[in-house]
């Protein structure tokens, strides 16, 4: 199983990524060097059965060809993570408190967030982020105040359930009905 994580800044992608590596024995993949299907598949197979990678909103358009190719593969799952805007702002301020964020206000964060999610001058519903969020097979709204609560919810989701990718006959016929 190969899992791609998408979501806006501060939603908890890194925490889900680390959970999947530590608790679910996934190998972490870096797309920065080579973002083509063959290199991703080669690195994934070299390191184990399950792989996970993160796509920031800024890199979704860059790797759109890779994503379109992966969607045709039976082993790929796109996992979308989101969180309320104000909560994401608070997480970023807490996470990056050691950096200089004196100029970062909620208003400037909203502007930055809109610019990264929406293509300037275009309909936001047509942005790559919204398209990937819509196409994702698994979605979670990360409103959990602690990592243990997030981890508990991720455990309940049973991310590694292969029926998400290839449903059994019962689920297949229920979807047809």
PDB file of C-alpha atoms in Angstrom:
ATOM      1  CA  UNK A   1       0.000   0.000   0.000  1.00  0.00           C
ATOM      2  CA  UNK A   2       1.254   3.449  -0.907  1.00  0.00           C
ATOM      3  CA  UNK A   3      -0.350   6.380   0.913  1.00  0.00           C
ATOM      4  CA  UNK A   4      -0.156  10.037  -0.059  1.00  0.00           C
ATOM      5  CA  UNK A   5      -1.015  12.633   2.587  1.00  0.00           C
ATOM      6  CA  UNK A   6      -2.467  15.973   1.493  1.00  0.00           C
ATOM      7  CA  UNK A   7      -3.735  18.911   3.470  1.00  0.00           C
ATOM      8  CA  UNK A   8      -3.165  22.567   4.229  1.00  0.00           C
ATOM      9  CA  UNK A   9      -0.411  23.930   6.456  1.00  0.00           C
ATOM     10  CA  UNK A  10      -0.869  23.102  10.148  1.00  0.00           C
ATOM     11  CA  UNK A  11      -3.490  20.374   9.679  1.00  0.00           C
ATOM     12  CA  UNK A  12      -1.320  17.574  11.097  1.00  0.00           C
ATOM     13  CA  UNK A  13       0.168  15.876   8.022  1.00  0.00           C
ATOM     14  CA  UNK A  14       3.565  15.485   9.715  1.00  0.00           C
ATOM     15  CA  UNK A  15       1.977  13.913  12.811  1.00  0.00           C
ATOM     16  CA  UNK A  16       0.006  11.418  10.675  1.00  0.00           C
ATOM     17  CA  UNK A  17       3.177  10.710   8.659  1.00  0.00           C
ATOM     18  CA  UNK A  18       5.166   9.973  11.833  1.00  0.00           C
ATOM     19  CA  UNK A  19       2.305   7.859  13.247  1.00  0.00           C
ATOM     20  CA  UNK A  20       2.221   5.733  10.111  1.00  0.00           C
ATOM     21  CA  UNK A  21       5.984   5.182  10.246  1.00  0.00           C
ATOM     22  CA  UNK A  22       6.171   4.453  13.986  1.00  0.00           C
ATOM     23  CA  UNK A  23       2.893   2.609  14.644  1.00  0.00           C
ATOM     24  CA  UNK A  24       1.952   1.108  11.264  1.00  0.00           C
ATOM     25  CA  UNK A  25       5.501   0.279  10.033  1.00  0.00           C
ATOM     26  CA  UNK A  26       5.312   2.345   6.850  1.00  0.00           C
ATOM     27  CA  UNK A  27       8.474   3.616   5.205  1.00  0.00           C
ATOM     28  CA  UNK A  28       8.631   7.355   4.627  1.00  0.00           C
ATOM     29  CA  UNK A  29       9.245   8.441   1.047  1.00  0.00           C
ATOM     30  CA  UNK A  30      10.668  11.781  -0.034  1.00  0.00           C
ATOM     31  CA  UNK A  31       9.367  13.085  -3.352  1.00  0.00           C
ATOM     32  CA  UNK A  32      11.760  16.017  -3.519  1.00  0.00           C
ATOM     33  CA  UNK A  33      14.516  14.217  -5.441  1.00  0.00           C
ATOM     34  CA  UNK A  34      12.530  12.235  -8.006  1.00  0.00           C
ATOM     35  CA  UNK A  35       8.803  12.637  -8.368  1.00  0.00           C
ATOM     36  CA  UNK A  36       8.076  10.167 -11.129  1.00  0.00           C
ATOM     37  CA  UNK A  37       6.076   6.984 -10.679  1.00  0.00           C
ATOM     38  CA  UNK A  38       8.939   4.591 -11.392  1.00  0.00           C
ATOM     39  CA  UNK A  39      11.342   6.150  -8.867  1.00  0.00           C
ATOM     40  CA  UNK A  40       8.635   6.337  -6.186  1.00  0.00           C
ATOM     41  CA  UNK A  41       7.675   2.708  -6.799  1.00  0.00           C
ATOM     42  CA  UNK A  42      11.324   1.602  -6.789  1.00  0.00           C
ATOM     43  CA  UNK A  43      12.072   3.318  -3.446  1.00  0.00           C
ATOM     44  CA  UNK A  44       8.802   2.041  -1.989  1.00  0.00           C
ATOM     45  CA  UNK A  45       9.472  -1.591  -2.977  1.00  0.00           C
ATOM     46  CA  UNK A  46      13.089  -1.386  -1.812  1.00  0.00           C
ATOM     47  CA  UNK A  47      12.091  -0.354   1.715  1.00  0.00           C
ATOM     48  CA  UNK A  48       8.992  -2.441   2.377  1.00  0.00           C
ATOM     49  CA  UNK A  49       5.393  -3.208   1.615  1.00  0.00           C
ATOM     50  CA  UNK A  50       3.881   0.043   2.895  1.00  0.00           C
ATOM     51  CA  UNK A  51       5.040   3.530   1.966  1.00  0.00           C
ATOM     52  CA  UNK A  52       3.816   7.010   2.836  1.00  0.00           C
ATOM     53  CA  UNK A  53       4.635  10.472   1.496  1.00  0.00           C
ATOM     54  CA  UNK A  54       3.473  14.031   2.176  1.00  0.00           C
ATOM     55  CA  UNK A  55       2.316  16.526  -0.439  1.00  0.00           C
ATOM     56  CA  UNK A  56       2.110  20.127   0.722  1.00  0.00           C
ATOM     57  CA  UNK A  57      -0.399  22.386  -1.010  1.00  0.00           C
ATOM     58  CA  UNK A  58       2.505  24.099  -2.784  1.00  0.00           C
ATOM     59  CA  UNK A  59       3.770  20.816  -4.268  1.00  0.00           C
ATOM     60  CA  UNK A  60       0.459  19.280  -5.393  1.00  0.00           C
ATOM     61  CA  UNK A  61       0.574  20.979  -8.800  1.00  0.00           C
ATOM     62  CA  UNK A  62       4.264  20.051  -9.181  1.00  0.00           C
ATOM     63  CA  UNK A  63       3.460  16.361  -8.689  1.00  0.00           C
ATOM     64  CA  UNK A  64       0.096  16.336 -10.461  1.00  0.00           C
ATOM     65  CA  UNK A  65       1.328  13.940 -13.152  1.00  0.00           C
ATOM     66  CA  UNK A  66       2.599  11.550 -10.478  1.00  0.00           C
ATOM     67  CA  UNK A  67      -0.731  11.687  -8.640  1.00  0.00           C
ATOM     68  CA  UNK A  68      -2.742  11.131 -11.799  1.00  0.00           C
ATOM     69  CA  UNK A  69      -0.579   8.098 -12.567  1.00  0.00           C
ATOM     70  CA  UNK A  70      -0.827   6.752  -9.010  1.00  0.00           C
ATOM     71  CA  UNK A  71      -4.626   7.041  -9.004  1.00  0.00           C
ATOM     72  CA  UNK A  72      -4.650   4.363 -11.712  1.00  0.00           C
ATOM     73  CA  UNK A  73      -2.706   1.965  -9.504  1.00  0.00           C
ATOM     74  CA  UNK A  74      -4.606  -0.481  -7.265  1.00  0.00           C
ATOM     75  CA  UNK A  75      -2.172  -0.007  -4.366  1.00  0.00           C
ATOM     76  CA  UNK A  76      -2.495   3.792  -3.926  1.00  0.00           C
ATOM     77  CA  UNK A  77      -4.556   5.554  -1.243  1.00  0.00           C
ATOM     78  CA  UNK A  78      -4.836   9.342  -0.999  1.00  0.00           C
ATOM     79  CA  UNK A  79      -5.479  10.485   2.570  1.00  0.00           C
ATOM     80  CA  UNK A  80      -6.715  14.065   3.045  1.00  0.00           C
ATOM     81  CA  UNK A  81      -6.230  15.761   6.408  1.00  0.00           C
ATOM     82  CA  UNK A  82      -7.808  19.073   7.317  1.00  0.00           C
ATOM     83  CA  UNK A  83      -8.422  21.208  10.395  1.00  0.00           C
ATOM     84  CA  UNK A  84     -10.264  24.441  11.133  1.00  0.00           C
ATOM     85  CA  UNK A  85      -8.353  27.537  10.055  1.00  0.00           C
ATOM     86  CA  UNK A  86      -7.996  29.088  13.513  1.00  0.00           C
ATOM     87  CA  UNK A  87      -6.788  25.797  15.005  1.00  0.00           C
ATOM     88  CA  UNK A  88      -4.205  25.451  12.218  1.00  0.00           C
ATOM     89  CA  UNK A  89      -2.987  29.004  12.912  1.00  0.00           C
ATOM     90  CA  UNK A  90      -2.638  28.216  16.636  1.00  0.00           C
ATOM     91  CA  UNK A  91      -0.703  25.013  15.863  1.00  0.00           C
ATOM     92  CA  UNK A  92       1.676  26.842  13.556  1.00  0.00           C
ATOM     93  CA  UNK A  93       2.303  29.556  16.129  1.00  0.00           C
ATOM     94  CA  UNK A  94       2.944  26.907  18.803  1.00  0.00           C
ATOM     95  CA  UNK A  95       5.077  24.709  16.533  1.00  0.00           C
ATOM     96  CA  UNK A  96       7.159  27.558  15.203  1.00  0.00           C
ATOM     97  CA  UNK A  97       7.379  29.576  18.416  1.00  0.00           C
ATOM     98  CA  UNK A  98      11.181  29.426  18.280  1.00  0.00           C
ATOM     99  CA  UNK A  99      11.145  31.104  14.869  1.00  0.00           C
ATOM    100  CA  UNK A 100      10.405  34.765  14.387  1.00  0.00           C
ATOM    101  CA  UNK A 101       6.665  35.047  13.744  1.00  0.00           C
ATOM    102  CA  UNK A 102       6.144  38.531  15.092  1.00  0.00           C
ATOM    103  CA  UNK A 103       4.638  39.601  11.774  1.00  0.00           C
ATOM    104  CA  UNK A 104       2.380  36.566  11.378  1.00  0.00           C
ATOM    105  CA  UNK A 105      -1.156  37.520  12.327  1.00  0.00           C
ATOM    106  CA  UNK A 106      -4.314  35.529  11.812  1.00  0.00           C
ATOM    107  CA  UNK A 107      -5.173  37.812   8.894  1.00  0.00           C
ATOM    108  CA  UNK A 108      -1.788  37.339   7.202  1.00  0.00           C
ATOM    109  CA  UNK A 109      -2.041  33.586   7.805  1.00  0.00           C
ATOM    110  CA  UNK A 110      -5.483  33.530   6.148  1.00  0.00           C
ATOM    111  CA  UNK A 111      -4.055  35.390   3.148  1.00  0.00           C
ATOM    112  CA  UNK A 112      -1.088  33.021   2.927  1.00  0.00           C
ATOM    113  CA  UNK A 113      -3.377  30.008   3.289  1.00  0.00           C
ATOM    114  CA  UNK A 114      -5.726  31.212   0.549  1.00  0.00           C
ATOM    115  CA  UNK A 115      -2.794  31.871  -1.768  1.00  0.00           C
ATOM    116  CA  UNK A 116      -1.377  28.393  -1.244  1.00  0.00           C
ATOM    117  CA  UNK A 117      -4.712  26.594  -1.599  1.00  0.00           C
ATOM    118  CA  UNK A 118      -6.286  28.665  -4.362  1.00  0.00           C
ATOM    119  CA  UNK A 119      -4.675  29.618  -7.609  1.00  0.00           C
ATOM    120  CA  UNK A 120      -4.723  33.404  -7.794  1.00  0.00           C
ATOM    121  CA  UNK A 121      -7.487  34.680 -10.025  1.00  0.00           C
ATOM    122  CA  UNK A 122      -9.078  31.275 -10.469  1.00  0.00           C
ATOM    123  CA  UNK A 123     -12.122  29.601  -9.035  1.00  0.00           C
ATOM    124  CA  UNK A 124     -11.002  27.969  -5.731  1.00  0.00           C
ATOM    125  CA  UNK A 125     -13.057  24.884  -6.517  1.00  0.00           C
ATOM    126  CA  UNK A 126     -10.694  24.216  -9.432  1.00  0.00           C
ATOM    127  CA  UNK A 127      -7.469  24.341  -7.389  1.00  0.00           C
ATOM    128  CA  UNK A 128      -5.253  21.280  -7.158  1.00  0.00           C
ATOM    129  CA  UNK A 129      -5.753  21.057  -3.407  1.00  0.00           C
ATOM    130  CA  UNK A 130      -9.548  20.961  -3.701  1.00  0.00           C
ATOM    131  CA  UNK A 131      -9.336  18.434  -6.517  1.00  0.00           C
ATOM    132  CA  UNK A 132      -7.045  16.167  -4.467  1.00  0.00           C
ATOM    133  CA  UNK A 133      -9.226  16.566  -1.383  1.00  0.00           C
ATOM    134  CA  UNK A 134     -12.251  15.559  -3.446  1.00  0.00           C
ATOM    135  CA  UNK A 135     -10.438  12.559  -4.992  1.00  0.00           C
ATOM    136  CA  UNK A 136      -9.031  11.281  -1.691  1.00  0.00           C
ATOM    137  CA  UNK A 137     -10.365   7.941  -0.523  1.00  0.00           C
ATOM    138  CA  UNK A 138      -9.874   8.730   3.161  1.00  0.00           C
ATOM    139  CA  UNK A 139     -10.518  12.053   4.917  1.00  0.00           C
ATOM    140  CA  UNK A 140     -10.105  13.193   8.498  1.00  0.00           C
ATOM    141  CA  UNK A 141     -10.830  16.480  10.241  1.00  0.00           C
ATOM    142  CA  UNK A 142      -8.064  16.876  12.814  1.00  0.00           C
ATOM    143  CA  UNK A 143      -9.716  18.759  15.656  1.00  0.00           C
ATOM    144  CA  UNK A 144      -8.016  16.672  18.333  1.00  0.00           C
ATOM    145  CA  UNK A 145      -6.285  18.668  21.066  1.00  0.00           C
ATOM    146  CA  UNK A 146      -3.644  15.989  21.803  1.00  0.00           C
ATOM    147  CA  UNK A 147      -1.512  13.612  19.768  1.00  0.00           C
ATOM    148  CA  UNK A 148      -2.815  10.629  21.733  1.00  0.00           C
ATOM    149  CA  UNK A 149      -6.384  11.459  20.694  1.00  0.00           C
ATOM    150  CA  UNK A 150      -5.289  11.821  17.057  1.00  0.00           C
ATOM    151  CA  UNK A 151      -3.434   8.495  17.264  1.00  0.00           C
ATOM    152  CA  UNK A 152      -6.490   6.835  18.786  1.00  0.00           C
ATOM    153  CA  UNK A 153      -8.661   8.089  15.922  1.00  0.00           C
ATOM    154  CA  UNK A 154      -6.107   6.956  13.343  1.00  0.00           C
ATOM    155  CA  UNK A 155      -6.069   3.490  14.921  1.00  0.00           C
ATOM    156  CA  UNK A 156      -9.878   3.338  14.626  1.00  0.00           C
ATOM    157  CA  UNK A 157      -9.648   4.243  10.932  1.00  0.00           C
ATOM    158  CA  UNK A 158      -7.610   1.089  10.270  1.00  0.00           C
ATOM    159  CA  UNK A 159      -5.676   2.799   7.485  1.00  0.00           C
ATOM    160  CA  UNK A 160      -3.965  -0.399   6.380  1.00  0.00           C
ATOM    161  CA  UNK A 161      -7.265  -2.162   5.642  1.00  0.00           C
ATOM    162  CA  UNK A 162      -6.724  -3.334   2.065  1.00  0.00           C
ATOM    163  CA  UNK A 163     -10.483  -3.402   1.421  1.00  0.00           C
ATOM    164  CA  UNK A 164     -10.250   0.391   1.004  1.00  0.00           C
ATOM    165  CA  UNK A 165      -8.286  -0.239  -2.172  1.00  0.00           C
ATOM    166  CA  UNK A 166      -9.812  -3.515  -3.319  1.00  0.00           C
ATOM    167  CA  UNK A 167     -13.209  -4.082  -1.748  1.00  0.00           C
ATOM    168  CA  UNK A 168     -14.416  -7.598  -0.995  1.00  0.00           C
ATOM    169  CA  UNK A 169     -17.333  -9.008  -2.942  1.00  0.00           C
ATOM    170  CA  UNK A 170     -19.917  -7.991  -0.334  1.00  0.00           C
ATOM    171  CA  UNK A 171     -18.841  -4.353  -0.365  1.00  0.00           C
ATOM    172  CA  UNK A 172     -18.499  -4.424  -4.146  1.00  0.00           C
ATOM    173  CA  UNK A 173     -22.098  -5.567  -4.634  1.00  0.00           C
ATOM    174  CA  UNK A 174     -23.394  -3.138  -1.975  1.00  0.00           C
ATOM    175  CA  UNK A 175     -21.793  -0.272  -3.898  1.00  0.00           C
ATOM    176  CA  UNK A 176     -23.460  -1.464  -7.089  1.00  0.00           C
ATOM    177  CA  UNK A 177     -26.887  -1.618  -5.445  1.00  0.00           C
TER     178      UNK A 177
END
